[in-house]
Short mmCIF file of C-alpha atoms and ligand atoms in Angstrom, two decimals:
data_model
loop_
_atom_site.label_atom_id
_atom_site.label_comp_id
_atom_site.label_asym_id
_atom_site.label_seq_id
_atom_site.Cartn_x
_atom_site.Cartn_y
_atom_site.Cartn_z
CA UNK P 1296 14.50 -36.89 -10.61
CA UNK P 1297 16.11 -39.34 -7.77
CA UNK P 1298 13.77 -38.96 -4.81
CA UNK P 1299 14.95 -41.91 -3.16
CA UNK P 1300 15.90 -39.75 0.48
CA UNK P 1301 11.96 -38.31 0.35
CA UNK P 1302 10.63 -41.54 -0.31
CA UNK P 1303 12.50 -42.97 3.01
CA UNK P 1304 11.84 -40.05 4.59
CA UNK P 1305 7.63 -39.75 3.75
CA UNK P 1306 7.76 -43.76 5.01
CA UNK P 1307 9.34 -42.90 8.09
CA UNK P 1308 7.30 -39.86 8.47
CA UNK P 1309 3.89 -42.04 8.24
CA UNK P 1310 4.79 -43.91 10.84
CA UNK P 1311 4.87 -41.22 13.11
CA UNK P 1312 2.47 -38.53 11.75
CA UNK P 1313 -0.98 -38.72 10.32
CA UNK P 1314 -0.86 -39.12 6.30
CA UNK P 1315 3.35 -38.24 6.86
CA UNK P 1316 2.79 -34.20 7.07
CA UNK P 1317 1.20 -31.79 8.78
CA UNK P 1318 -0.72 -30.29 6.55
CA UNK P 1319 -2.74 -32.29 4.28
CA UNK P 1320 -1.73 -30.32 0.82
CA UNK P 1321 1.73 -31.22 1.14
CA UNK P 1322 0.93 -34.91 0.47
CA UNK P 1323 0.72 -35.21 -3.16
CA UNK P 1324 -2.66 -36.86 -2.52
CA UNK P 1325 -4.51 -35.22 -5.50
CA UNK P 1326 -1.75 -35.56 -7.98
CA UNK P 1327 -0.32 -39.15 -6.74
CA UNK P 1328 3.63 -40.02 -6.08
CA UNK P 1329 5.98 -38.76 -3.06
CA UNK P 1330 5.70 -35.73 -1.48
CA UNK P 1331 9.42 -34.11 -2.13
CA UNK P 1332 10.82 -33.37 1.48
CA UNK P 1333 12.28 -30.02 0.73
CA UNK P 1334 16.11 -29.42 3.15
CA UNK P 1335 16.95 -25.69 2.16
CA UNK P 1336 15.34 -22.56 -0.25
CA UNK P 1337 17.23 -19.21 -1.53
CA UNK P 1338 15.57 -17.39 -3.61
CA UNK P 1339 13.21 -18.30 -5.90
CA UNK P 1340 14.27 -21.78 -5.85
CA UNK P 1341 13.89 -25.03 -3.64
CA UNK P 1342 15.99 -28.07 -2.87
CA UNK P 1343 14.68 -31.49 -1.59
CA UNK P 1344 16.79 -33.82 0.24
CA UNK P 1345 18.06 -35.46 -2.83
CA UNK P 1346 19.63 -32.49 -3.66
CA UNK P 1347 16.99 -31.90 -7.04
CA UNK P 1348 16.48 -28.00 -7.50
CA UNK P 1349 12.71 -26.89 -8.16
CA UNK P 1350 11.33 -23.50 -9.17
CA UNK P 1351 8.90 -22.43 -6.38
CA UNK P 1352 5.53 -21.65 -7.37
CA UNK P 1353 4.09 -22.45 -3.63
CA UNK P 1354 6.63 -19.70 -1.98
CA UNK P 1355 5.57 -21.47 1.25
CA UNK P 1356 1.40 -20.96 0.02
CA UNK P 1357 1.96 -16.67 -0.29
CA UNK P 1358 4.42 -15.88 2.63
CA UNK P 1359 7.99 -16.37 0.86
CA UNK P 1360 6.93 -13.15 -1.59
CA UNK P 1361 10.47 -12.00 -1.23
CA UNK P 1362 12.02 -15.12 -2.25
CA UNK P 1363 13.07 -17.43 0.43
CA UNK P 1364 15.87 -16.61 2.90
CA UNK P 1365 15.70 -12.88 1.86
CA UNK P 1366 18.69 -12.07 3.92
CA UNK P 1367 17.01 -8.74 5.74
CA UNK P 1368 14.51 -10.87 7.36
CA UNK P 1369 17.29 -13.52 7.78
CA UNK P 1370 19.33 -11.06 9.70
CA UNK P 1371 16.71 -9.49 11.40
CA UNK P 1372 15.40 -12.80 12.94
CA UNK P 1373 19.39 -13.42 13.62
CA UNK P 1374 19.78 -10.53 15.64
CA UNK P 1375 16.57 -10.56 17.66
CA UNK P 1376 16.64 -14.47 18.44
CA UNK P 1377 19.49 -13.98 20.81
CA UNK P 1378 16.95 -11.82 23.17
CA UNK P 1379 15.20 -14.64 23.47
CA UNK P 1380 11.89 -15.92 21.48
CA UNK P 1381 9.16 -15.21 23.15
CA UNK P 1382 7.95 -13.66 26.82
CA UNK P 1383 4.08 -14.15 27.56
CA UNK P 1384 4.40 -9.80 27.83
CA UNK P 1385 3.32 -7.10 25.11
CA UNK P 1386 6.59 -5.55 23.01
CA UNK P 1387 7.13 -2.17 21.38
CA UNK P 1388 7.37 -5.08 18.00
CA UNK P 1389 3.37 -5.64 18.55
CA UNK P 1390 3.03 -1.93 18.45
CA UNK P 1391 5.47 -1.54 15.70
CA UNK P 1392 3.69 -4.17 13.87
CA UNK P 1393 0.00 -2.61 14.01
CA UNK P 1394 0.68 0.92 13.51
CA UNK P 1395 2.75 -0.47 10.26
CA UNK P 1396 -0.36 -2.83 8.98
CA UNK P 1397 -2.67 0.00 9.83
CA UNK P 1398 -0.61 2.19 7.59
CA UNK P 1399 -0.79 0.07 4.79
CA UNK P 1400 -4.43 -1.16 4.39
CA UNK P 1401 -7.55 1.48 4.64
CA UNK P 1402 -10.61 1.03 7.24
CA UNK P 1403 -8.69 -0.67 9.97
CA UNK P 1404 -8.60 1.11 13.46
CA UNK P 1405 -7.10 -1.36 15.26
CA UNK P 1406 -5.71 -4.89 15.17
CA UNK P 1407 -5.10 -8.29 17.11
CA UNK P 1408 -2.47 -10.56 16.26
CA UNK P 1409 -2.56 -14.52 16.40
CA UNK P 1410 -1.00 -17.49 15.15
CA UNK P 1411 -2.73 -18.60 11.73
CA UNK P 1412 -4.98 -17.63 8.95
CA UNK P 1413 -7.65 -20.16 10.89
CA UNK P 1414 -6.94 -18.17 13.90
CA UNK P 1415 -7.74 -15.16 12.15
CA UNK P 1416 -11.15 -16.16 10.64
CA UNK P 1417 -12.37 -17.96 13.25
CA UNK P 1418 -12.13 -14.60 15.77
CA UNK P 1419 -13.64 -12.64 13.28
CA UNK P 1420 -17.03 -14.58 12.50
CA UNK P 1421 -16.87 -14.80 16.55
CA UNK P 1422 -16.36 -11.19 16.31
CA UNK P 1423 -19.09 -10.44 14.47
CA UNK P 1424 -21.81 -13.02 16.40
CA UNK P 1425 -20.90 -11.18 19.27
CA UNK P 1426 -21.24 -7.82 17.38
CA UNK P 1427 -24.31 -8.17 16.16
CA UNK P 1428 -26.22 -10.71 18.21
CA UNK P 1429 -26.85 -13.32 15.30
CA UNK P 1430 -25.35 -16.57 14.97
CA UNK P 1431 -25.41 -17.76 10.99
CA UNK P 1432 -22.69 -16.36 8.78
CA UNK P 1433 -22.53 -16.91 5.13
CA UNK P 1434 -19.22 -18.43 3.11
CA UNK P 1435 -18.80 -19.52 -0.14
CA UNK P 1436 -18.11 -22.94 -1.88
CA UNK P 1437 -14.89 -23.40 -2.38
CA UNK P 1438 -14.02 -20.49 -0.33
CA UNK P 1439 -11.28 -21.84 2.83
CA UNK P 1440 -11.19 -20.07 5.66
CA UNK P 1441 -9.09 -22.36 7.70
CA UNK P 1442 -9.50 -25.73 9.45
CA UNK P 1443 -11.86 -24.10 12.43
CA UNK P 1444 -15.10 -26.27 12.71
CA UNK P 1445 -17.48 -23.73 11.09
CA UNK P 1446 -15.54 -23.42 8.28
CA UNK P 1447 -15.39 -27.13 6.92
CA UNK P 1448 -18.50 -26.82 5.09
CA UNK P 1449 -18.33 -27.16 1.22
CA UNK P 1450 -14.57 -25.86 1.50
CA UNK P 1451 -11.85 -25.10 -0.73
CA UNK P 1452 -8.01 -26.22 -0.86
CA UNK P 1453 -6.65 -29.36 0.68
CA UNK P 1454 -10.95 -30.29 1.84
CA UNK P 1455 -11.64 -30.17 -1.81
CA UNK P 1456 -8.20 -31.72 -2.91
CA UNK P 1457 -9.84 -34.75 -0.54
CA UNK P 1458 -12.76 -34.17 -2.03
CA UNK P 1459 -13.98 -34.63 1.67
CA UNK P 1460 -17.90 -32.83 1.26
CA UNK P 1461 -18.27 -33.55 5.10
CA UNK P 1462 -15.85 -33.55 7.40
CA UNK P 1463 -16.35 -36.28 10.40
CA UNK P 1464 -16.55 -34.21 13.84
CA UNK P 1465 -17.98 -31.58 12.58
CA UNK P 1466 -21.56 -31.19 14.59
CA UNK P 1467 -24.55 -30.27 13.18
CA UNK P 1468 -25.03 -27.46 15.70
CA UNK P 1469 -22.17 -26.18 14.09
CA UNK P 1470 -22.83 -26.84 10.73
CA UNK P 1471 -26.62 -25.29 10.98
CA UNK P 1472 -25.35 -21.60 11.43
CA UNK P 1473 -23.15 -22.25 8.63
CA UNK P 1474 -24.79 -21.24 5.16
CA UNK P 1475 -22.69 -21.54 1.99
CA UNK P 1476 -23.89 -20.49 -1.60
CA UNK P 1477 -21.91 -20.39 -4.98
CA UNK P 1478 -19.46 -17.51 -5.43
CA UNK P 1479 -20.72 -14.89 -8.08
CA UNK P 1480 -23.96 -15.69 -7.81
CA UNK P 1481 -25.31 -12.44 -6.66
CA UNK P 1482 -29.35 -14.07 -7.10
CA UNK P 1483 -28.08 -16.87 -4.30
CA UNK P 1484 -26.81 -14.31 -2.19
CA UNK P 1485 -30.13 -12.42 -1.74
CA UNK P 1486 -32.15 -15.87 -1.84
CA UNK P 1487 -30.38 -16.72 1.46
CA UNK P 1488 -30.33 -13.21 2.67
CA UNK P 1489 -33.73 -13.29 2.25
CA UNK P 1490 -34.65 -16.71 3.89
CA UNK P 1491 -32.30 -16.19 7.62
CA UNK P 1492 -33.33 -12.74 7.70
CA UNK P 1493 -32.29 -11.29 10.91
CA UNK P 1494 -30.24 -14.15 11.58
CA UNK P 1495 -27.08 -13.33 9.72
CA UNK P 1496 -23.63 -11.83 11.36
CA UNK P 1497 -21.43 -11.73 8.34
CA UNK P 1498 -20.59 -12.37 4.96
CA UNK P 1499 -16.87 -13.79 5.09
CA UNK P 1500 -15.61 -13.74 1.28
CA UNK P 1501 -12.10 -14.26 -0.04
CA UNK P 1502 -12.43 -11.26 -2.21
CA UNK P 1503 -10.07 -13.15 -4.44
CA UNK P 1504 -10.42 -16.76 -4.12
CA UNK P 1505 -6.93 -18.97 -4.02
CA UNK P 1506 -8.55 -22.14 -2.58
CA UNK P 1507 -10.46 -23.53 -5.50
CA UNK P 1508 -7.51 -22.23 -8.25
CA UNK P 1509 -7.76 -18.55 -8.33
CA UNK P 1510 -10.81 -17.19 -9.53
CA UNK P 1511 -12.06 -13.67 -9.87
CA UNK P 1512 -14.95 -11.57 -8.68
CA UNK P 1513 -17.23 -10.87 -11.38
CA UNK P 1514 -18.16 -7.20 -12.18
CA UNK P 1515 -20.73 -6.01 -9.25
CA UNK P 1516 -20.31 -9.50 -7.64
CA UNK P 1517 -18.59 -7.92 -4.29
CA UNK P 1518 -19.89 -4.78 -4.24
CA UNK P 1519 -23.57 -6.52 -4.06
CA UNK P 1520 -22.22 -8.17 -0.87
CA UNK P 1521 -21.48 -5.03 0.22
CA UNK P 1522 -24.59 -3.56 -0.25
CA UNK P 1523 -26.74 -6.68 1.16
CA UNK P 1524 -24.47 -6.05 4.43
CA UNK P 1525 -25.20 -2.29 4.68
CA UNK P 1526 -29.03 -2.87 4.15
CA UNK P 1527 -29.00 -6.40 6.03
CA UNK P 1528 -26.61 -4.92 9.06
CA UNK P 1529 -24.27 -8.26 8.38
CA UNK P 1530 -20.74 -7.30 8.61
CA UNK P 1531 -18.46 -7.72 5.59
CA UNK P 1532 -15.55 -9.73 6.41
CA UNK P 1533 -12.87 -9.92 3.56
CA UNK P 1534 -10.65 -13.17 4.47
CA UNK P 1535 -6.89 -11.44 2.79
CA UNK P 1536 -4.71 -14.46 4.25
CA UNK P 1537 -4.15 -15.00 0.79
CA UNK P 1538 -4.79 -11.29 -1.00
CA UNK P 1539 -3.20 -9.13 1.61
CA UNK P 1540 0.13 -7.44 0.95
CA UNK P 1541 0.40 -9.76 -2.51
CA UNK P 1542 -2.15 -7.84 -4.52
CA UNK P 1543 -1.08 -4.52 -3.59
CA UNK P 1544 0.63 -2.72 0.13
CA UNK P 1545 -3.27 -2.14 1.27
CA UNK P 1546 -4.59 -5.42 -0.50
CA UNK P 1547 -7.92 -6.32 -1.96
CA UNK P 1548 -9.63 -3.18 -0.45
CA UNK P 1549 -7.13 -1.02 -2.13
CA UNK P 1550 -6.58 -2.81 -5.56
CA UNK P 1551 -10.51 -3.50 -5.53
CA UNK P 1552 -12.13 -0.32 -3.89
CA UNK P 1553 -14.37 -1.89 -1.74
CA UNK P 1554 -14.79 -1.44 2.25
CA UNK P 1555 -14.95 -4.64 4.46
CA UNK P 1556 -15.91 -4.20 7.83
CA UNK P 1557 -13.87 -6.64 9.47
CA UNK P 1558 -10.30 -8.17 7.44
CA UNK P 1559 -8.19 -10.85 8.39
CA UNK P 1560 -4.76 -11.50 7.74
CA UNK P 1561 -1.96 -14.36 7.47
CA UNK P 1562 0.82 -15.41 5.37
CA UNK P 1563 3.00 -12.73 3.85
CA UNK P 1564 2.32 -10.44 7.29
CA UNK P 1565 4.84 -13.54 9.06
CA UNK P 1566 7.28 -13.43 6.56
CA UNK P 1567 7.07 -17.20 6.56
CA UNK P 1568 6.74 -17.20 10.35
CA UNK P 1569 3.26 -17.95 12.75
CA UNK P 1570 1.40 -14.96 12.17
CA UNK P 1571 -2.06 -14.34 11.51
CA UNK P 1572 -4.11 -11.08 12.10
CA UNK P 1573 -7.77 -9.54 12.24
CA UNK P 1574 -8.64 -5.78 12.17
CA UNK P 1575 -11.51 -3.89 11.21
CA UNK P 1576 -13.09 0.19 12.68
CA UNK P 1577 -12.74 0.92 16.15
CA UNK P 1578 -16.36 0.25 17.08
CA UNK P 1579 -16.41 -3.17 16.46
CA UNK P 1580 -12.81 -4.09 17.13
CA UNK P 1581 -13.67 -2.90 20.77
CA UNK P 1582 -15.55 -5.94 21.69
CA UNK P 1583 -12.57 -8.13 21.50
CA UNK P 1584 -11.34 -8.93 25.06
CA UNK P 1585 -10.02 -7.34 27.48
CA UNK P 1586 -11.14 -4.13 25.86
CA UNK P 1587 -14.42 -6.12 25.32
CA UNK P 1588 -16.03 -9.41 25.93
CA UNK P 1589 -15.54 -11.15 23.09
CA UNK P 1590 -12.97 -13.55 24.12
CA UNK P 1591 -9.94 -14.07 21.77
CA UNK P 1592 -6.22 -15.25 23.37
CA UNK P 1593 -3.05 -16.80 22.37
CA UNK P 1594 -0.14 -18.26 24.08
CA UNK P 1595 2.17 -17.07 20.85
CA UNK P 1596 -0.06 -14.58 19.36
CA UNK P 1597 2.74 -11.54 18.92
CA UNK P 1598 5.84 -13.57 19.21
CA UNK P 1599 8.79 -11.33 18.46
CA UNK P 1600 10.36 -13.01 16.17
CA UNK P 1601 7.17 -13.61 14.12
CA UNK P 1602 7.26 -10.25 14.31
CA UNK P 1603 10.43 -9.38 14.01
CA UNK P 1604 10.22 -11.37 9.81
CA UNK P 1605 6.76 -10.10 9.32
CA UNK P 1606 7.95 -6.17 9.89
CA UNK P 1607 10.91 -6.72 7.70
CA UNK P 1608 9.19 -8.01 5.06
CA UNK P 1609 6.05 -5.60 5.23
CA UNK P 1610 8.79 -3.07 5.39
CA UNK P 1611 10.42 -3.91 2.37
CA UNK P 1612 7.06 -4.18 0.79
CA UNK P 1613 6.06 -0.54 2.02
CA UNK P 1614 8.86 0.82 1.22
CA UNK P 1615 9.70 -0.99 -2.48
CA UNK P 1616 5.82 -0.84 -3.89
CA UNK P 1617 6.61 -1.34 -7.36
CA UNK P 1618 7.40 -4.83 -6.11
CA UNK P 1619 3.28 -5.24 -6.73
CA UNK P 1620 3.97 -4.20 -10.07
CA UNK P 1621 6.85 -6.49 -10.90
CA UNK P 1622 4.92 -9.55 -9.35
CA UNK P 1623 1.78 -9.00 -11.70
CA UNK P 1624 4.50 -8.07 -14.56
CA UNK P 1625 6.24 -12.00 -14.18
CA UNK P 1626 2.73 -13.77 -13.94
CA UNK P 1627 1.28 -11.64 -16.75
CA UNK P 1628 4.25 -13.35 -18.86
CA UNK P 1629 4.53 -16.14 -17.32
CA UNK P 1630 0.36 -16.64 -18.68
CA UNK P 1631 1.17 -15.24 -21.98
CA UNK P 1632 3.73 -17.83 -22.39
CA UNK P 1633 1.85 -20.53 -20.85
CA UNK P 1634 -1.19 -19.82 -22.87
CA UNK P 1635 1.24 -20.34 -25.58
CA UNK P 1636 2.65 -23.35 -24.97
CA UNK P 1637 -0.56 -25.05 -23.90
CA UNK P 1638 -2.87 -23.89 -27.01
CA UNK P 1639 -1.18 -26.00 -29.73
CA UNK P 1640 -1.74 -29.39 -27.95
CA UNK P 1641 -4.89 -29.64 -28.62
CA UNK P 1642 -7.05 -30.24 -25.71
CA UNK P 1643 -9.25 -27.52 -23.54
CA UNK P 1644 -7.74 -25.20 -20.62
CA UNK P 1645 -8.12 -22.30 -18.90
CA UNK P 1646 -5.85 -19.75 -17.41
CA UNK P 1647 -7.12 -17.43 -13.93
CA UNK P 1648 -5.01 -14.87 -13.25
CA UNK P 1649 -5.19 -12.15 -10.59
CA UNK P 1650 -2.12 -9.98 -10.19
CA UNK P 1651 0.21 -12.39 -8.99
CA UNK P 1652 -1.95 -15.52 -8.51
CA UNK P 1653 -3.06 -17.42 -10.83
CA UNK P 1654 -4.14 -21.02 -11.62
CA UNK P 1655 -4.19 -23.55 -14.90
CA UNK P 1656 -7.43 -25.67 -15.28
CA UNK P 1657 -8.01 -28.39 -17.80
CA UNK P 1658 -11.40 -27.61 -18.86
CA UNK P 1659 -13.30 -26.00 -22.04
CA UNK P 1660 -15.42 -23.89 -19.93
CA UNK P 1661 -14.84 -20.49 -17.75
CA UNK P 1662 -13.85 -21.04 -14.15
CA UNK P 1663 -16.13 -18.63 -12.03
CA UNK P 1664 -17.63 -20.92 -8.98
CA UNK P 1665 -16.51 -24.23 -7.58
CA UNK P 1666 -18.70 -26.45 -9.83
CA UNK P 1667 -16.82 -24.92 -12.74
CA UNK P 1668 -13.63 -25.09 -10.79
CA UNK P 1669 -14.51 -28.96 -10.00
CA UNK P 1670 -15.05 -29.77 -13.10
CA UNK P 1671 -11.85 -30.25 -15.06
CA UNK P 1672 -9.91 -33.17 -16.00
CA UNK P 1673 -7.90 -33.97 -12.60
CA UNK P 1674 -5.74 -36.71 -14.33
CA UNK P 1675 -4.59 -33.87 -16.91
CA UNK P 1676 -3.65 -31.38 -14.07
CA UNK P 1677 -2.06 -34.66 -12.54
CA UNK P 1678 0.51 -35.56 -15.74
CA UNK P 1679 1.35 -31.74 -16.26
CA UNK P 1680 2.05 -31.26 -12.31
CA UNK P 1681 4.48 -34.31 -12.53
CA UNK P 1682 5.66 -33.57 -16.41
CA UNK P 1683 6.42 -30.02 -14.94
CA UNK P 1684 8.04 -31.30 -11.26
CA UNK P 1685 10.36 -33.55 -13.24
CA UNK P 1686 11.36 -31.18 -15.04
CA UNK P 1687 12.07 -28.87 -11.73
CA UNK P 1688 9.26 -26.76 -12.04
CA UNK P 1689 7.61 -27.32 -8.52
CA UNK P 1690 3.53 -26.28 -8.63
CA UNK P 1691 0.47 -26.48 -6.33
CA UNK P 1692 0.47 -29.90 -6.02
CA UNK P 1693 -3.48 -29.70 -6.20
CA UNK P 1694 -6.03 -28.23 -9.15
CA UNK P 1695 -7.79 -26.30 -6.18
CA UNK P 1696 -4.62 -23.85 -5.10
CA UNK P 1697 -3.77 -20.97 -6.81
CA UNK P 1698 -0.30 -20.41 -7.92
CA UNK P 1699 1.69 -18.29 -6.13
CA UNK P 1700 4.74 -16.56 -7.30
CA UNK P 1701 7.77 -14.54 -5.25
CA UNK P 1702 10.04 -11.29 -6.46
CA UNK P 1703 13.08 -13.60 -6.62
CA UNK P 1704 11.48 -15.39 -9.81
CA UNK P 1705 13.65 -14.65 -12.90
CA UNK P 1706 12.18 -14.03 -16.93
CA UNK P 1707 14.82 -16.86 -17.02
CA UNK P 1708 12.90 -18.73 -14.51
CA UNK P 1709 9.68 -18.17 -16.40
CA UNK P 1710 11.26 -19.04 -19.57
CA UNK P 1711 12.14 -22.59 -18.05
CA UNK P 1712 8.68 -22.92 -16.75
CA UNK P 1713 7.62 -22.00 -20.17
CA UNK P 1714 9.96 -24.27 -21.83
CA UNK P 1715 8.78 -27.06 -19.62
CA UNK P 1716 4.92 -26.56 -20.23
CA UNK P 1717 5.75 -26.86 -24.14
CA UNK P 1718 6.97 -29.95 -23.49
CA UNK P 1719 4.27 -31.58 -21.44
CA UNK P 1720 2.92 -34.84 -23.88
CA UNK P 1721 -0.84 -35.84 -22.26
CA UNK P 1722 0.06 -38.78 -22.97
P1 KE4 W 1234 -3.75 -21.02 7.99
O1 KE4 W 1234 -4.52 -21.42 9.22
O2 KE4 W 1234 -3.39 -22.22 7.13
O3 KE4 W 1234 -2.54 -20.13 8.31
O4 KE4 W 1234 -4.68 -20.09 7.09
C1 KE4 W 1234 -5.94 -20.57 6.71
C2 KE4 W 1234 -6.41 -19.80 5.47
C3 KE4 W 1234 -7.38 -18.84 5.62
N1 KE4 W 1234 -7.81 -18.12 4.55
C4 KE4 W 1234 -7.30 -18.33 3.31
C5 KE4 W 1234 -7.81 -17.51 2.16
C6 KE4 W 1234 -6.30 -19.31 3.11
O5 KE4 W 1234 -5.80 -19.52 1.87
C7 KE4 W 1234 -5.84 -20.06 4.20
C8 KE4 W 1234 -4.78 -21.14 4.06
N2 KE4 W 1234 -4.35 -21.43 2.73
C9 KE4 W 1234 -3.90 -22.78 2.48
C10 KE4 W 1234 -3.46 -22.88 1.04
N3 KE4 W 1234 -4.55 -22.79 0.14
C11 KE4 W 1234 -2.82 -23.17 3.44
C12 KE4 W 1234 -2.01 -24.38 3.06
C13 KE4 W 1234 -2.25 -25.52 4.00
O6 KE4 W 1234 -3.41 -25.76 4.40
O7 KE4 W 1234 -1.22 -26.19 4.31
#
């Protein structure tokens, strides 16, 4: 592929922005070479500013599950735009917005809006300190919650991608209250339970982790966490940034059957716009300011036309469900023929798959935790990113990011991914 505009463009861009982007994923760091400075999307499909057409597998990391410029939210954002973009003053959209999301997913009374998944998390774990009077709250390795300070501790996506295991300007006041243990290992769990008893809020979980590849809950895993909370009186805060309205219209809850106390929300609910979202039962969400004092603001939180792209698209989603269906359909096949392609070359990997995320590891060994998940052969996953990105196929560009794929893909889109994975030479 000629990249020569993105490679003027990511020198220019270092000169004025840390690393070139703003957002550390996007820089290719992991996998090595240029990070392709993308000028339009329709569809399923990207173009960079050399004019080189990719297949999306990033759909934006989970919003664009539509397809990019899906022209309903296109024209919805067109027509509200021109009554202006944003007011500092609730709007009947904000109401619209979480009576719809309260429709959709089960045990949420009410909901705030705000600006990012971070956002999100971070007001729920405050949330649930000021709930319950306790300050330490558990996460997982490899689990991301977002880039807030109490998160940064053993996390997934681009902090593993850097590999950075502690992040400078992070305190250890902050650090102390958080504890982190492997995901699926139930035995941890209760170990630390056990040894802050009394001194736990939460238990933030993404019930289906994206950020280290996508790996699944094992059998009982999450329902033990829900049981430690109810005997424990921790809350149980699913983090669906990544799971909500892609797994199914009321998320992991629904397609898992299991209750969280608090959720949060990001992605997919802007429609590729700033939105993020928390929610949970009445008695709890009633301690968020000004109904209660647990402080939580936002210049933007609510903007109407974040709104305005995140109701269209939840809309369509509500109202078109077997879009779920089709989703997990395309990445069933799209594994089937990967698993194909891949098995005949001779060397170990494994395929995660989740409904419509899913993630390829080079590695001879299950992928259940982040050890597992950090242990696969990064310069493999770094040939077959580039074999498959030359060959317009455009994936995570990091082992530690689940794929992510939108309604607009084609079987003829899959085939060519297909096509392109038979042809990757380790080499
Ligand atoms: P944001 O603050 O980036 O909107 O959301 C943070 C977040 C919270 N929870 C989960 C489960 C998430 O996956 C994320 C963000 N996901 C990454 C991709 N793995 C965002 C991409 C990026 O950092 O640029």
């Amino acid at each position: 592929m000629e990249t020569t505009l993105s490679e003027q463009l990511f020198a220019r861009a270092r000169r004025s922005i840390p690393g070139g982007v703003n957002s550390p994923v996007r820089a290719f760091k992991s996998v090595g070479g240029t990070p392709l400075f993308i000028s339009r999307a329709k569809g399923a499909y990207l173009y960079d500013a050399d004019g080189n057409k990719y297949i999306d597998y990033i759909a934006s990391w989970g919003p664009m599950i539509l397809g990019h410029a899906y022209e309903p939210v296109i024209q919805a954002i067109r027509d509200r735009v021109a009554n202006s973009t944003s007011y500092g003053a609730p709007t009947e959209l904000e109401v619209e917005m979480a009576e719809l999301i309260i429709s959709m997913v089960p045990h949420v009374d009410l909901i705030r809006m705000v600006s990012s998944g971070t956002e999100a998390c971070m007001s729920a774990i405050r949330l649930a300190r000021g709930f319950t009077g306790k300050n330490k709250f558990i996460k997982f390795e490899g689990h991301y919650h977002g880039h807030a300070d109490a998160f940064l501790v053993k996390a997934g996506s681009g902090v593993a991608t850097l590999d950075i295991q502690t992040v400078p300007g992070i305190t250890a006041g902050v650090a102390q209250d958080t504890l982190t243990c492997p995901f699926n290992d139930p035995e941890a769990v209760t170990r630390l339970v056990k040894q802050h008893r009394g001194n736990i809020a939460a238990i933030i979980v993404e019930p289906v982790a994206g950020n280290m590849g996508c790996v699944l809950p094992e059998k009982g895993f999450l329902e033990e966490l829900r049981s430690l909370c109810d005997t424990e009186n921790m809350l149980l805060i699913f983090d669906e940034v990544m799971t909500g309205f892609r797994l199914a219209p009321g998320g992991a809850q629904e397609k898992l059957g299991i209750r969280a106390d608090l959720v949060t929300y990001g992605k997919v609910i802007g429609g590729g716009m700033p939105v993020g979202a928390f929610g949970g039962r009445r008695e709890i969400m009633e301690h968020i300011a000004p109904a209660g004092k647990v402080y939580q603001a936002g210049t933007l939180s609510g903007n109407p036309i974040a709104m305005i792209a995140g109701l269209t698209t939840l809309k369509v989603l509500k109202g078109n469900p077997k879009i779920f269906a089709e989703l997990e359909q395309k990445t069933t096949y799209l594994k089937e023929g990967l698993q194909k392609a891949l098995q005949q070359k001779g060397f170990p990997f494994v395929i995660n798959q989740y409904a419509s995320m899913i993630s390829v590891h080079f590695c001879d060994h299950p992928v259940k935790d982040f050890a597992t998940a950090s242990d696969g052969n990064t310069d493999q996953f770094k040939k077959f990113f580039h074999s498959l990105l030359d060959q317009g196929i455009y994936l995570p560009p990091s082992p530690f990011e689940s794929w992510f794929l939108n309604n607009a893909l084609s079987f003829r889109d899959l085939d060519e991914t297909i096509e392109a994975a038979e042809s990757f030479v380790d080499s």
